[in-house]
Short mmCIF file of C-alpha atoms in Angstrom, two decimals:
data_model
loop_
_atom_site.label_atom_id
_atom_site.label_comp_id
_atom_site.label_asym_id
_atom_site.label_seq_id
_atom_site.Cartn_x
_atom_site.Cartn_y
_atom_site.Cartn_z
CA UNK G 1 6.71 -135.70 -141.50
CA UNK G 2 3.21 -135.68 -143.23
CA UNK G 3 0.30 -135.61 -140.98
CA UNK G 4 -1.22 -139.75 -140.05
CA UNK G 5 -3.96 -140.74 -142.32
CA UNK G 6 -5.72 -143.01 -140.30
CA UNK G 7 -7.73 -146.44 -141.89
CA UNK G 8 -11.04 -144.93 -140.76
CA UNK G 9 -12.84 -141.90 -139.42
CA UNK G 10 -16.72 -142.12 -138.27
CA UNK G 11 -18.50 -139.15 -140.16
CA UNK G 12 -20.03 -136.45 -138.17
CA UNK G 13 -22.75 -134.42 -139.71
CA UNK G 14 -23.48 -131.56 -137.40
CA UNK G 15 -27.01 -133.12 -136.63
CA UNK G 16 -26.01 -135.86 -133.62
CA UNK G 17 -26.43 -133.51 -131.08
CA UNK G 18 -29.47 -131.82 -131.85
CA UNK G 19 -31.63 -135.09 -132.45
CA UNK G 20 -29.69 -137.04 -129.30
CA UNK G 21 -31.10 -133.13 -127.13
CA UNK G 22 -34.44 -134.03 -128.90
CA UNK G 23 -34.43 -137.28 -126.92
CA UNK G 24 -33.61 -136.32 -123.98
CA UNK G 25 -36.00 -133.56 -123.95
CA UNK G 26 -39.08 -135.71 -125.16
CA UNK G 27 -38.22 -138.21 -122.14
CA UNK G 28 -37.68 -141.36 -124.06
CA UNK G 29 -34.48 -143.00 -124.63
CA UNK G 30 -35.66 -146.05 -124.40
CA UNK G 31 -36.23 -148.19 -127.72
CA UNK G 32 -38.96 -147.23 -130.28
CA UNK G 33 -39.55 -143.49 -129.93
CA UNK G 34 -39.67 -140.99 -132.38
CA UNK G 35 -36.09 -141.30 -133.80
CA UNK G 36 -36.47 -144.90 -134.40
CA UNK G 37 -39.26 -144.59 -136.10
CA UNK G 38 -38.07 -141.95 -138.31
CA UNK G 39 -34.88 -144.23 -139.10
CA UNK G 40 -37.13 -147.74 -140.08
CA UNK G 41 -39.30 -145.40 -142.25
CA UNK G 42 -36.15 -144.34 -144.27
CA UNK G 43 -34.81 -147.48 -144.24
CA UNK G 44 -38.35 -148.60 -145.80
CA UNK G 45 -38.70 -145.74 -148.34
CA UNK G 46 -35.18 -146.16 -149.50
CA UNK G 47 -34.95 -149.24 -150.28
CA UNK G 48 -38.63 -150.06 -151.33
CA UNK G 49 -38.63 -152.47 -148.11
CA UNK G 50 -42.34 -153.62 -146.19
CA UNK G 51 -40.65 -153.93 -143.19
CA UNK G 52 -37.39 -152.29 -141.40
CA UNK G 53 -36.63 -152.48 -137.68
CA UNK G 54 -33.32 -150.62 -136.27
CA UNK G 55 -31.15 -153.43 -133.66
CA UNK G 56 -28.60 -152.62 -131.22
CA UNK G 57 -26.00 -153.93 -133.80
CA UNK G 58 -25.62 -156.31 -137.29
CA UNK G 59 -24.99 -159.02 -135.11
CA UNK G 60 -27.99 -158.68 -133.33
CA UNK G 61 -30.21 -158.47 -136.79
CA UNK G 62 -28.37 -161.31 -137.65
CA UNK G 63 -29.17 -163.24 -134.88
CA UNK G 64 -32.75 -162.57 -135.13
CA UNK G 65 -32.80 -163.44 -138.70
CA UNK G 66 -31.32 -166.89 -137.50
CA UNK G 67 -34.24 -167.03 -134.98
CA UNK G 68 -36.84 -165.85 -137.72
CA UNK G 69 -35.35 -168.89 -140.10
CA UNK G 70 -36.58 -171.20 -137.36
CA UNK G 71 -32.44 -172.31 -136.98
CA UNK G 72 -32.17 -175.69 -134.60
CA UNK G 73 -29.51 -177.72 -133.28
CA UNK G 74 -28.17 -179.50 -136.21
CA UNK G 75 -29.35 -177.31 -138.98
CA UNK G 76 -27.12 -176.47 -141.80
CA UNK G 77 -26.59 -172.95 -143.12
CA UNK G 78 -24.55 -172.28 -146.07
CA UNK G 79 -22.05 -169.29 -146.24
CA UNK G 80 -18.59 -168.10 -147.42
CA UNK G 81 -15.81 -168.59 -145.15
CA UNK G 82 -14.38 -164.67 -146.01
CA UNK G 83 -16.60 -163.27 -143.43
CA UNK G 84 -16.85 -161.32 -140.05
CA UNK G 85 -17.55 -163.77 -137.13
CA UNK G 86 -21.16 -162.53 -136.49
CA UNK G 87 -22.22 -164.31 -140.05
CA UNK G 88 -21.44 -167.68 -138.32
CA UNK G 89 -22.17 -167.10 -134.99
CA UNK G 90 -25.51 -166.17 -135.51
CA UNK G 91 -26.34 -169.32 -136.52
CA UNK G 92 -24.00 -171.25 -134.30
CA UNK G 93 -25.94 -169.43 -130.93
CA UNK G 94 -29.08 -171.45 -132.59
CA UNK G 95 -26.97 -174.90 -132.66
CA UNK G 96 -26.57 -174.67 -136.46
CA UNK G 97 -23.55 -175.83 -138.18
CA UNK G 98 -22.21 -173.02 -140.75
CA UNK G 99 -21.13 -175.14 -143.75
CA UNK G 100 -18.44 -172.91 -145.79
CA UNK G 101 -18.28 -172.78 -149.24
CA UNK G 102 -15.15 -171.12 -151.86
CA UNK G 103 -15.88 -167.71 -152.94
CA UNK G 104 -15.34 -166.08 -156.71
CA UNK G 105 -12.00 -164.44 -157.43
CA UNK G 106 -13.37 -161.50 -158.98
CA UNK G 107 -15.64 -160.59 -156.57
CA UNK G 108 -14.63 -162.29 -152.92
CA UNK G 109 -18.09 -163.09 -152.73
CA UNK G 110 -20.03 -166.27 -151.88
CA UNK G 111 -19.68 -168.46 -155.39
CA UNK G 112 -23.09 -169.41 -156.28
CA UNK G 113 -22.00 -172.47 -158.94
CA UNK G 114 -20.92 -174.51 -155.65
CA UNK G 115 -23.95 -173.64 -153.13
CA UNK G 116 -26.45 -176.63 -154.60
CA UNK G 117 -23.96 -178.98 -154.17
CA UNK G 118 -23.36 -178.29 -150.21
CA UNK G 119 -26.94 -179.25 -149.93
CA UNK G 120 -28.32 -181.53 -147.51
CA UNK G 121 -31.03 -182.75 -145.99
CA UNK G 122 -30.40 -180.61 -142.54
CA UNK G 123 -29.51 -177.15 -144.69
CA UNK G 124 -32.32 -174.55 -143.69
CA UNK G 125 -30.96 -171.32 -145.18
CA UNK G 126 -28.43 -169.51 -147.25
CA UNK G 127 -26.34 -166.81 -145.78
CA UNK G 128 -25.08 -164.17 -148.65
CA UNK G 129 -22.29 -161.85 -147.61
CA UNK G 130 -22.36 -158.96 -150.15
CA UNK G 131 -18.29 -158.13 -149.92
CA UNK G 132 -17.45 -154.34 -150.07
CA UNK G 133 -20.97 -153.77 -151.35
CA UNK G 134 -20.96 -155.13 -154.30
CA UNK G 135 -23.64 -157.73 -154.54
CA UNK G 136 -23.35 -161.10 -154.72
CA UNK G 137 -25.19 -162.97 -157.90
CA UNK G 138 -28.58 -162.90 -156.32
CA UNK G 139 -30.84 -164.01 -159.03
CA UNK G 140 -28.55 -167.50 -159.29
CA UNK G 141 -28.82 -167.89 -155.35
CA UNK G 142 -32.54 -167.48 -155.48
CA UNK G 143 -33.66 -169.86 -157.88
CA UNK G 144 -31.59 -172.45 -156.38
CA UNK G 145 -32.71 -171.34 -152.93
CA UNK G 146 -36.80 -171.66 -154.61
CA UNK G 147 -35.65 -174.79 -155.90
CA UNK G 148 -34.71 -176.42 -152.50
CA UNK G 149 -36.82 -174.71 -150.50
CA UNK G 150 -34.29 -172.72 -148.56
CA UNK G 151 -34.34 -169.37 -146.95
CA UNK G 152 -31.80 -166.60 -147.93
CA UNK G 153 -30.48 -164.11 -146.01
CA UNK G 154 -28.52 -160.75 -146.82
CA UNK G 155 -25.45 -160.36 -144.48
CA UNK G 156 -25.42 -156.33 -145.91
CA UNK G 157 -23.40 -155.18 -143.40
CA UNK G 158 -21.46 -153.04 -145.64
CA UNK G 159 -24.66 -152.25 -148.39
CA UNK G 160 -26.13 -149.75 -147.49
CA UNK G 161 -27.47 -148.19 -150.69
CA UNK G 162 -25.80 -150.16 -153.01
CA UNK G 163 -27.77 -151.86 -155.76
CA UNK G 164 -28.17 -155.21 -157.94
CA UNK G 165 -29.31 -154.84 -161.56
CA UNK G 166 -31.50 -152.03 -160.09
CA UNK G 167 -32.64 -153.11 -157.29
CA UNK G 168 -31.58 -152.34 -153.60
CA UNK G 169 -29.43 -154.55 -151.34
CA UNK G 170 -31.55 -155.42 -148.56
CA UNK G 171 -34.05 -156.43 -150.96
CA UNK G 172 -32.82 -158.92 -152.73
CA UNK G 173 -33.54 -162.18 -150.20
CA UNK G 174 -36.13 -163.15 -147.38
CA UNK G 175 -34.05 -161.09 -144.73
CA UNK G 176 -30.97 -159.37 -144.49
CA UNK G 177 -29.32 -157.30 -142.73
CA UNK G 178 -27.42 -153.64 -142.03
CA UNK G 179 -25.22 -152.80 -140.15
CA UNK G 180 -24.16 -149.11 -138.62
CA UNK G 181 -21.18 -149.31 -136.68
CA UNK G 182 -18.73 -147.07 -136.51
CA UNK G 183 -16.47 -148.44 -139.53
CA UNK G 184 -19.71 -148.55 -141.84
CA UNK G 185 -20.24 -145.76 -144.10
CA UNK G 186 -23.52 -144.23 -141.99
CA UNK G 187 -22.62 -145.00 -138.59
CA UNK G 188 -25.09 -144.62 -135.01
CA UNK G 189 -21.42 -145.88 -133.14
CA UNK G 190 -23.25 -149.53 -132.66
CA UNK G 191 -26.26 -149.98 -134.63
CA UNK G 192 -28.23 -152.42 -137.18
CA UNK G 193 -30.89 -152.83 -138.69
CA UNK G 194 -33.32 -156.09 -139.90
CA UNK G 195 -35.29 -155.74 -143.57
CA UNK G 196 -37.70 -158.46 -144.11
CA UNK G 197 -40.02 -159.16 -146.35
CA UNK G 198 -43.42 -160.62 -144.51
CA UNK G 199 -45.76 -159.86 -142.44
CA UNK G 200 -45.27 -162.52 -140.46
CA UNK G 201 -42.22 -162.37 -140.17
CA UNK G 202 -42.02 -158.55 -138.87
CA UNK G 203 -45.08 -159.54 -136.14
CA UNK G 204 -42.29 -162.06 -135.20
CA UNK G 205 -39.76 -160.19 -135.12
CA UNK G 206 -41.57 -157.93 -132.60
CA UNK G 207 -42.18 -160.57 -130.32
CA UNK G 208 -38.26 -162.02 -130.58
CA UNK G 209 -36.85 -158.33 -130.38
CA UNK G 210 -38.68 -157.42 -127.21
CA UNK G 211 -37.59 -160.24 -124.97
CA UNK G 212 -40.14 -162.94 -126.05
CA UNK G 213 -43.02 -160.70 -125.25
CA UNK G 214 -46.24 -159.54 -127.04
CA UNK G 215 -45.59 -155.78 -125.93
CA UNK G 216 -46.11 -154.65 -129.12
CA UNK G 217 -49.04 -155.99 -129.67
CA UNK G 218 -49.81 -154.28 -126.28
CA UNK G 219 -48.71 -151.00 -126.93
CA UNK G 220 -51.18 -151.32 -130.02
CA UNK G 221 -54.08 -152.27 -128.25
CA UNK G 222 -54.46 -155.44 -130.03
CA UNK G 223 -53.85 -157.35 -126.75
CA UNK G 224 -54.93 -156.30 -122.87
CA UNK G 225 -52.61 -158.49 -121.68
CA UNK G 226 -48.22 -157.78 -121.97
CA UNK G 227 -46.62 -161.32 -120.97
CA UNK G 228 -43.96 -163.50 -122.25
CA UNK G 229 -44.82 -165.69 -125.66
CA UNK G 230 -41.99 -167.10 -126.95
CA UNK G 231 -38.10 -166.73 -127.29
CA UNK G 232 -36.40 -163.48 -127.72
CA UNK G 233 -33.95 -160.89 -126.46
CA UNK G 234 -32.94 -157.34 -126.30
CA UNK G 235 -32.43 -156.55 -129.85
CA UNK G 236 -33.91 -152.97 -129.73
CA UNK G 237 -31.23 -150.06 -129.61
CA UNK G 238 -32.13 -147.00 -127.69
CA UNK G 239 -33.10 -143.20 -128.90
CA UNK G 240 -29.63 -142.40 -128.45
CA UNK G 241 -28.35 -144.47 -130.37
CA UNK G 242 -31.84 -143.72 -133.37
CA UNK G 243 -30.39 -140.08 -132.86
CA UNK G 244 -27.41 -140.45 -134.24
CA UNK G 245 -28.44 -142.51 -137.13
CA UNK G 246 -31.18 -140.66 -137.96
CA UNK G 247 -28.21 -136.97 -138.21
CA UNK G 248 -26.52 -139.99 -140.48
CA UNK G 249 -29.24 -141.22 -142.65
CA UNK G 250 -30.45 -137.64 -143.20
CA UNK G 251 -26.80 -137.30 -144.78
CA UNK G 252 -26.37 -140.81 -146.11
CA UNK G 253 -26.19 -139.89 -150.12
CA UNK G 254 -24.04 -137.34 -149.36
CA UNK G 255 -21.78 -139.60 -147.52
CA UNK G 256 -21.51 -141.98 -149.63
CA UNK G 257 -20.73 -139.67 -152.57
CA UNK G 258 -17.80 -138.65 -151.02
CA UNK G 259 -16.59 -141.83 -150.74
CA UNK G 260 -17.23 -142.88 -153.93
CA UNK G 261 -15.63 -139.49 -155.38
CA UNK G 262 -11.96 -141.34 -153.03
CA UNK G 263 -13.06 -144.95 -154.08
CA UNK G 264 -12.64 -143.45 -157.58
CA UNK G 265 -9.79 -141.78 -157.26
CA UNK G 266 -7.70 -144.80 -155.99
CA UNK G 267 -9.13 -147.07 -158.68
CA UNK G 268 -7.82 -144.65 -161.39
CA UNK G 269 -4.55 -144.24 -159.39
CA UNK G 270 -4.06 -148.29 -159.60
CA UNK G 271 -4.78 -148.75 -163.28
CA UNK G 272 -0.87 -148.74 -164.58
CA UNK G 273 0.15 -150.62 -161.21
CA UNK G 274 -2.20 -153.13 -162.32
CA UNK G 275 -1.15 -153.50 -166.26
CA UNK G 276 2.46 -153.75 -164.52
CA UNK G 277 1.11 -156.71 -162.33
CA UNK G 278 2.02 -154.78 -159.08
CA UNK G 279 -1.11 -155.21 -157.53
CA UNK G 280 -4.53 -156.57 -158.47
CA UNK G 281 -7.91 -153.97 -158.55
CA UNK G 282 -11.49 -154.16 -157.30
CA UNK G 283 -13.89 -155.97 -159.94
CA UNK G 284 -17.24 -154.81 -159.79
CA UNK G 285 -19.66 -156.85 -162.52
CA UNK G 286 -21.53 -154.67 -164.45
CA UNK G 287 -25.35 -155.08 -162.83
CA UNK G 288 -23.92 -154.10 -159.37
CA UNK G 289 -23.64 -150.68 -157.77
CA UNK G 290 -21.49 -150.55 -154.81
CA UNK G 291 -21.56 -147.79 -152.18
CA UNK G 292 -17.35 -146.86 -151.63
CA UNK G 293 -17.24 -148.52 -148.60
CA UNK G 294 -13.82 -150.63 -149.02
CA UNK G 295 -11.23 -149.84 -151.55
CA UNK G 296 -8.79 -152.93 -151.60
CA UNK G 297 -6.13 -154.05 -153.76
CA UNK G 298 -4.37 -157.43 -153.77
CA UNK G 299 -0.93 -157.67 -153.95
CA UNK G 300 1.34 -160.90 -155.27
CA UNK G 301 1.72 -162.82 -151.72
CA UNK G 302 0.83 -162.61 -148.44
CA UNK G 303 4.23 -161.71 -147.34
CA UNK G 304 4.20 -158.35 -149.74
CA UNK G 305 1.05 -157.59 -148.05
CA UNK G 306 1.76 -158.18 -144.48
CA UNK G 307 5.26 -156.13 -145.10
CA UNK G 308 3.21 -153.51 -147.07
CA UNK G 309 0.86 -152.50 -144.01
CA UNK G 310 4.32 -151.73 -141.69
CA UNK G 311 5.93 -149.34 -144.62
CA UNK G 312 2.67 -147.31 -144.51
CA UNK G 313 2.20 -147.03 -141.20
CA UNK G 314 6.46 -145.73 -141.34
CA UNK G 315 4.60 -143.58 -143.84
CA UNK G 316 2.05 -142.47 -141.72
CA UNK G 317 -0.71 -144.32 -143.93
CA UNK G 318 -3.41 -146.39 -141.72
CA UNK G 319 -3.81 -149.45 -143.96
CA UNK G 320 -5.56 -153.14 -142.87
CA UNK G 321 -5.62 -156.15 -143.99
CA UNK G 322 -9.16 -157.90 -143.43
CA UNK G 323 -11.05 -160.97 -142.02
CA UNK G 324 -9.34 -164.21 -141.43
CA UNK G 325 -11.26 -167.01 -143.09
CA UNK G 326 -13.54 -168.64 -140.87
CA UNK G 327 -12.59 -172.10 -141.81
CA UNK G 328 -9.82 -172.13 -140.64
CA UNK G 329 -10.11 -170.48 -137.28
CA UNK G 330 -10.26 -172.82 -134.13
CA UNK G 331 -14.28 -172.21 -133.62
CA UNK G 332 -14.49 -172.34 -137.25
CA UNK G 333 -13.38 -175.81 -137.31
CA UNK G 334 -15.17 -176.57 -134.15
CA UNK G 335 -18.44 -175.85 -134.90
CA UNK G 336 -18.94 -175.44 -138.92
CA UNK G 337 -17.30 -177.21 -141.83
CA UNK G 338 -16.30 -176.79 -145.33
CA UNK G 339 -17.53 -178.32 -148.39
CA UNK G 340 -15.52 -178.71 -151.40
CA UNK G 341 -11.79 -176.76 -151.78
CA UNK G 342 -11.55 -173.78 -150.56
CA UNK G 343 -8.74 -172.75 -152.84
CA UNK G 344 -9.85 -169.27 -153.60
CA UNK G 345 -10.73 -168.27 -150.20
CA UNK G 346 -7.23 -169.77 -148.84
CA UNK G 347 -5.42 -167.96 -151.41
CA UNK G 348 -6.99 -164.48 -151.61
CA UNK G 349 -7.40 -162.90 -148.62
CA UNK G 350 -4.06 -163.62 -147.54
CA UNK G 351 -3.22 -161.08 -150.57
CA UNK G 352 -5.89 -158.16 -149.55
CA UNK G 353 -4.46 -154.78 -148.21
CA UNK G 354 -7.14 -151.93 -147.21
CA UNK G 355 -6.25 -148.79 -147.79
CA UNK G 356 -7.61 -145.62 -145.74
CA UNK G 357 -11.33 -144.43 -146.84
CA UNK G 358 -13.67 -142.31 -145.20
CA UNK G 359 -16.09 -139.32 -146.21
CA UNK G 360 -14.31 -135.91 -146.37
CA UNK G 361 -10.30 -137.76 -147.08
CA UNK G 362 -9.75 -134.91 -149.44
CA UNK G 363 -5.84 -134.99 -150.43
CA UNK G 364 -5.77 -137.87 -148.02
CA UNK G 365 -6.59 -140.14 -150.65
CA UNK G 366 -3.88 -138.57 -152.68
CA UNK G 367 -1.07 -139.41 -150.18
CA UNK G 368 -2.34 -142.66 -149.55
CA UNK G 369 -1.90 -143.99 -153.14
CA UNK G 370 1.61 -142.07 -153.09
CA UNK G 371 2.32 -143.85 -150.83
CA UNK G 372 1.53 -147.35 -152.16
CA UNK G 373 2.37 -146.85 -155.26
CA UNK G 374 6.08 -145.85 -154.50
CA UNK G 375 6.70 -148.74 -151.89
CA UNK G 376 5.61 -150.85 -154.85
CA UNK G 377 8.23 -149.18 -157.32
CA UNK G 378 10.76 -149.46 -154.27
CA UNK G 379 9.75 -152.92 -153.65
CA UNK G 380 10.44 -153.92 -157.40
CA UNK G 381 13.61 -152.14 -157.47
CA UNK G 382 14.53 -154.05 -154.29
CA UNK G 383 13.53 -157.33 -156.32
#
């Protein structure tokens, strides 16, 4: 039998061990030493950012972009439904009300043609999930964000280094945010990170990430006085945790090259499957750049799908299918609601299969596709 391919394997570089010994040696492991610093530096150089600070997770920069929106009980936040759980619960923990809009059938993302309508007086912000890294229609979201006076946030979990008609994800709202855990394509094992674009609204961030105080400020010297000022938690991840993002970050084009060299591969694998209408491909508009972080196909029903992932795994192929739309969950209906059908978001997910991808799959990728593509030839013979 042919060695298990499993869905995911974290990258290693060679580096996490030296930089994490660098820690320990220098004494501080504690939040904001050199490693983090290094890492929020990149993060700001990369992307053309003004400000970049590292979290203990996504969820975490989330949540702090919730608190930075100035979220209240009541408030309305508008999102797609096809999303991990921290997207909503970030505003939820505020008292907010996620209000779930359909997404686009090419792209899974967030359709921006039904966001102004899901408007109301209460709505404070929009929440943008870019799916797979491939950006969701930014400029569109924008203007009507500018028009209403709304707030936009980048849920990037999955974007690192992936681009919109040139420009960076990360970049392309008020705030958004990164995540680096260990299924991301650079990975610290938990780990985030919070890009915003204001002044104000990094000194704030400061304050909210460090419990509520001004230590910051402190440490600075701009106050001689270190005392609680306002609401906040511990959103800081320690040197640990900068070490090992800072052996991935170091590595990250090289990462995601390799990814992209198996996201590539599959895609070209797929193309007759998908003239036969076997399966369905990625769609990736033209003015986005995505980073290989999910290659997905999506297959005529939901039955096909779910029966798909148990013939792989007899196959020794890891395969997934992915989030479970939020509407429709039990705290999904208890504490958001929808606006408008959501037809699309109903319909397609239900359909996705993940297949394995990781940097350094190799043939992996080859025996994965295999693998698909003849339990879709056995399937229709079956038919």
């Amino acid at each position: 039998m042919s060695a298990f391919v499993p869905f995911n394997r974290a990258p290693a570089t060679g580096r996490e061990l030296e930089l994490i010994a660098e820690a320990l040696t220098a004494r501080h492991m504690a939040a904001d030493g050199q490693h983090s610093r290094w890492c929020q530096s990149w993060l700001k150089e990369k992307l053309s950012a003004p400000h970049a600070l590292l979290t203990t997770s996504c969820t975490s920069a989330l949540e702090l972009a919730a608190l930075l929106c100035g979220i209240e009980p009541g408030d309305e936040v508008i999102m797609p439904s096809f999303t991990f759980v921290s997207t909503a619960n970030a505003v939820v923990m505020r008292g907010g009300v996620p209000v779930f809009v359909d997404i686009r059938p090419d792209t899974l993302n967030i359709d921006e043609t039904l966001i102004e309508a899901a408007i109301t007086e209460r709505t404070k912000a929009i929440y943008v999930v870019h799916y797979a890294a491939v950006c969701a229609e930014m400029d569109a979201i924008n203007r009507i964000a500018r028009k209403h006076g709304l707030l936009v946030v980048e849920d990037a979990a999955q974007a690192l280094l992936a681009t919109y008609k040139g420009r960076p994800a990360g970049t392309l709202a008020d705030m958004a945010c990164f995540s680096f855990h260990e299924t991301k394509n650079i990975v610290s094992g938990e780990g985030g990170a919070l890009i915003m674009s204001t002044d104000d609204q990094y000194a704030r961030s400061r304050v909210h990430g460090e419990k509520g105080t001004n230590r910051t400020a402190f440490m600075l010297g701009q106050v001689d006085k270190y005392t609680w000022v306002d609401k906040g938690a511990s959103f800081l991840p320690s040197e640990i945790t900068a070490a090992v993002l800072r052996a991935q970050l170091e590595a990250a084009e090289e990462i995601i090259a390799d990814r992209l060299h198996s996201w590539n591969f599959y895609h070209e694998a797929f193309a007759a499957a998908e003239q036969e209408g076997l399966l369905q491909r990625p769609k990736v508009p033209g003015e986005c750049v995505h980073n290989g972080h999910i290659y997905y196909v999506l297959l005529p029903s939901n039955e096909q799908r779910n029966a798909m992932i148990g013939e792989l795994k007899k196959r020794n192929i890891g395969s997934a299918f992915h989030y479970i739309p939020l509407h429709s969950s039990p705290a999904g209906q208890r504490f958001g609601r929808s606006h408008g059908s959501m037809e699309v978001t109903d319909a397609l997910p239900a359909r996705l299969l993940r297949l394995p991808l990781w940097c350094g799959m190799g043939s992996a990728a080859e025996a994965a596709a295999d693998a698909l593509l003849q339990e879709l030839g056995a399937g229709r013979r079956a038919a």
